[in-house]
PDB file of C-alpha atoms in Angstrom:
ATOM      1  CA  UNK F1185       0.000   0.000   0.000  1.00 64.00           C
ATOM      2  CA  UNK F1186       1.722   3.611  -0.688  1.00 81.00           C
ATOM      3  CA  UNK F1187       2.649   5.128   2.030  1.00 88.00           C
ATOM      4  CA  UNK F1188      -0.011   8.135   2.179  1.00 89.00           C
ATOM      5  CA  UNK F1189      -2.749   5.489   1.711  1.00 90.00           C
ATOM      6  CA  UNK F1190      -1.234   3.223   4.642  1.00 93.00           C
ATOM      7  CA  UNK F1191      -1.135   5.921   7.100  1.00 93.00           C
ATOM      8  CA  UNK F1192      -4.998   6.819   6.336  1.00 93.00           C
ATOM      9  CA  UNK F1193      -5.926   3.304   6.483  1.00 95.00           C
ATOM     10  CA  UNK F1194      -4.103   3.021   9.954  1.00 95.00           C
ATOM     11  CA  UNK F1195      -5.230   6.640  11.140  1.00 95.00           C
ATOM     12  CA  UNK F1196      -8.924   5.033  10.152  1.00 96.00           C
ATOM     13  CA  UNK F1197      -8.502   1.778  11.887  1.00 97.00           C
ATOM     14  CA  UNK F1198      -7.739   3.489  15.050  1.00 96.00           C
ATOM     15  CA  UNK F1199     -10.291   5.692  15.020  1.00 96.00           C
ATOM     16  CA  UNK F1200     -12.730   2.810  14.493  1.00 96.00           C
ATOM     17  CA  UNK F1201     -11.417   0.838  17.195  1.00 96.00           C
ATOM     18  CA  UNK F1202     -11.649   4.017  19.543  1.00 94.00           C
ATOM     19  CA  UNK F1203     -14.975   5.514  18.867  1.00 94.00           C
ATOM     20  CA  UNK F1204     -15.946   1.799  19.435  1.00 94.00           C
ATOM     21  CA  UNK F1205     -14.639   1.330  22.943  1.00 89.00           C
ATOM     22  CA  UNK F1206     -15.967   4.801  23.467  1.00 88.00           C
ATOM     23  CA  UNK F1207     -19.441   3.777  22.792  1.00 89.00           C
ATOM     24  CA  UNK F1208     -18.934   0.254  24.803  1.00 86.00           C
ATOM     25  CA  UNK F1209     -17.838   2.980  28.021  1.00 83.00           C
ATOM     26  CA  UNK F1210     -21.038   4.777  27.413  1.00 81.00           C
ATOM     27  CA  UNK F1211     -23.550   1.475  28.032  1.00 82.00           C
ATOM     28  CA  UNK F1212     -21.464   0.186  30.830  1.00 79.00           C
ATOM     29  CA  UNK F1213     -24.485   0.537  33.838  1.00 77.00           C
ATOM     30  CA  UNK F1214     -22.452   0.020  36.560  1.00 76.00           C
ATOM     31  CA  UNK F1215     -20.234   3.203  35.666  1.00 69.00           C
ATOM     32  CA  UNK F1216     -22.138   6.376  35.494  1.00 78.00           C
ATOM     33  CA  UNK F1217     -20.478   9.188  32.968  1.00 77.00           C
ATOM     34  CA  UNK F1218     -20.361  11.766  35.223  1.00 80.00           C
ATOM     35  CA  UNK F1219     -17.435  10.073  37.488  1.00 83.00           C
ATOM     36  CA  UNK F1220     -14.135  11.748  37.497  1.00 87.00           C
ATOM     37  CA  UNK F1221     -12.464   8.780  35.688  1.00 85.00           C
ATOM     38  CA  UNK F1222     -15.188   8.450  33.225  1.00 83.00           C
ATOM     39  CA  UNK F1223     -14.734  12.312  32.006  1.00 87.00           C
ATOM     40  CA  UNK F1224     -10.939  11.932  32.075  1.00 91.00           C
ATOM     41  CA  UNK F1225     -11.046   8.594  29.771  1.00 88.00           C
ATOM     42  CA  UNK F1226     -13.817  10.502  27.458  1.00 89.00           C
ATOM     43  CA  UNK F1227     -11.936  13.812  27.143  1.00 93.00           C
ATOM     44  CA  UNK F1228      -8.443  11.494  26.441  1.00 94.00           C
ATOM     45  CA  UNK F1229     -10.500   9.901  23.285  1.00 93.00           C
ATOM     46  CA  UNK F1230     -11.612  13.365  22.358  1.00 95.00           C
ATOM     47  CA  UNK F1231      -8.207  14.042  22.391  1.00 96.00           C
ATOM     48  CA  UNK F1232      -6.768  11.425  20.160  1.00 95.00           C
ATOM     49  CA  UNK F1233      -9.430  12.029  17.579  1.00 96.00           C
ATOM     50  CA  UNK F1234      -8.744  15.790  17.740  1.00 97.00           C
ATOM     51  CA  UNK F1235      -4.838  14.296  16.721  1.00 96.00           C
ATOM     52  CA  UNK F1236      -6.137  11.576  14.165  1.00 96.00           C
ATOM     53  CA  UNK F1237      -8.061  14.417  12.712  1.00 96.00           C
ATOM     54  CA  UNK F1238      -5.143  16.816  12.595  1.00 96.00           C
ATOM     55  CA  UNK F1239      -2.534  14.602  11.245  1.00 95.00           C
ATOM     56  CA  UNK F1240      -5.073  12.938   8.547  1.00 95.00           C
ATOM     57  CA  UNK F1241      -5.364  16.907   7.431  1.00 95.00           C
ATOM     58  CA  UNK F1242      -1.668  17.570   7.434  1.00 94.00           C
ATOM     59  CA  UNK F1243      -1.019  14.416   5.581  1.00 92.00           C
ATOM     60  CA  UNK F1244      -3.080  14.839   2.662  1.00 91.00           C
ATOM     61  CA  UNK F1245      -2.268  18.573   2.089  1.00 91.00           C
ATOM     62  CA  UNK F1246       0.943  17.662   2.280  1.00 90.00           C
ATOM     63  CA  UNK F1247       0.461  14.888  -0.364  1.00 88.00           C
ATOM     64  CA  UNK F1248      -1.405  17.137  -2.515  1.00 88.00           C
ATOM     65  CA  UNK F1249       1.345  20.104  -2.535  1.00 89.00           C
ATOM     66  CA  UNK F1250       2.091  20.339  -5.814  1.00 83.00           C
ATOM     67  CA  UNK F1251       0.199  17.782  -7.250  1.00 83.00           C
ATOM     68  CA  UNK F1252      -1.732  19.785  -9.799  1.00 86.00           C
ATOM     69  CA  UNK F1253       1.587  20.585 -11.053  1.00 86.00           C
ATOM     70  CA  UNK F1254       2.562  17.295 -11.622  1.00 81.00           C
ATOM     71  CA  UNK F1255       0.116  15.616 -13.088  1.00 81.00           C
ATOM     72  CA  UNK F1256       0.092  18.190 -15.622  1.00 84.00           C
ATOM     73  CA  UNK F1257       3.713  18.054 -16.437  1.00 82.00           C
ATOM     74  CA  UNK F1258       3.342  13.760 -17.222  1.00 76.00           C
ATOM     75  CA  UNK F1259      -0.137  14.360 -18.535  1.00 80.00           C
ATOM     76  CA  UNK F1260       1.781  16.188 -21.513  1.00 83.00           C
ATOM     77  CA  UNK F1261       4.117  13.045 -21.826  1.00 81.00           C
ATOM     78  CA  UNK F1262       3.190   9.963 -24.055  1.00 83.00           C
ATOM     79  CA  UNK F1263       2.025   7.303 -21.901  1.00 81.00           C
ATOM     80  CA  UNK F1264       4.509   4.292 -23.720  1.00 85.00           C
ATOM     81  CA  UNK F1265       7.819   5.257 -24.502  1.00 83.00           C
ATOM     82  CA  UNK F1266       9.953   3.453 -27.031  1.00 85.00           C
ATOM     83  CA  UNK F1267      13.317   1.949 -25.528  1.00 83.00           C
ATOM     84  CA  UNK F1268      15.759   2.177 -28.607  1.00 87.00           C
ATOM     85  CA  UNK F1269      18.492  -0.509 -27.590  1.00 89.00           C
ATOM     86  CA  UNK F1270      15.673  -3.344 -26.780  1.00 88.00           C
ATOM     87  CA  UNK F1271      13.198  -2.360 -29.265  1.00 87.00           C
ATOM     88  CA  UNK F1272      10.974  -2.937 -25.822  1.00 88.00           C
ATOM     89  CA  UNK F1273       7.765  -0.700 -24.687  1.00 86.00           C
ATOM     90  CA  UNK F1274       7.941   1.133 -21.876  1.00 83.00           C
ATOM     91  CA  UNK F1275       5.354   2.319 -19.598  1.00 80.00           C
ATOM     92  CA  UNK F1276       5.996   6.182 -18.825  1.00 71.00           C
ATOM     93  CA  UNK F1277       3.755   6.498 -15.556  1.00 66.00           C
ATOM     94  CA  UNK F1278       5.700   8.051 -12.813  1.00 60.00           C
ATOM     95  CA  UNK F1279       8.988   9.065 -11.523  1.00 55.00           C
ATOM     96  CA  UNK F1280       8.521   7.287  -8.335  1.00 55.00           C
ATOM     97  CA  UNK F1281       8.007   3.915  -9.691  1.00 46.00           C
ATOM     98  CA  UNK F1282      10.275   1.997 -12.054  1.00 45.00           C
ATOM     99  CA  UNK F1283       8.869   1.541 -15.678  1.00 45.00           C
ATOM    100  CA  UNK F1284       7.825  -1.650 -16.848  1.00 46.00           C
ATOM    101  CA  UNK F1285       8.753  -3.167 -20.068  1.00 45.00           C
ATOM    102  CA  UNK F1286       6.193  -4.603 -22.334  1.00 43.00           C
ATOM    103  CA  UNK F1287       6.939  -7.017 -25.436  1.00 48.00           C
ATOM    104  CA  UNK F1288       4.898  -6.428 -28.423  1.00 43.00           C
TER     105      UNK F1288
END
């Protein structure tokens, strides 16, 4: 999974897995959510979603800096590329990722 993607999909999973404990904290009966101990474990999950939320933001701006950019500088580009020496396609897809050859 790219790296971006992976983060989100962690970030996500987390956030699952907290709002549902929250919720499970909210029907115990025994434990009214008034307590000192309930507030401080409710404002703590407030807290890490608050963090989740920020860094999810941060993330994908930062992804997204310069992107426009980008994908119209290899929009402009042919998509296969002829590789003289092996008479060989080549896919011309991004910078990041090695092309792959392709054997007409």
């Amino acid at each position: 999974m790219p790296q971006v993607a992976g983060n989100l999909k962690w970030s996500q999973e987390l956030r699952s897995r907290i709002l549902t404990h929250r919720s499970n904290l909210c029907q115990l009966p025994h434990m009214p959510l008034d307590c000192a101990e309930a507030q401080d474990v409710l404002q703590r999950c407030e807290r890490v979603l608050e963090v989740l939320d920020q860094r999810d933001e941060e993330m994908f701006l930062e992804w997204t800096e310069g992107l426009e950019e980008i994908c119209e500088t290899h929009l402009k580009e042919p998509l296969l590329a002829l590789d003289s020496e092996t008479g060989f396609f080549q896919v011309n897809f991004s910078p990041g990722v090695s092309p792959k050859t392709i054997d007409f």
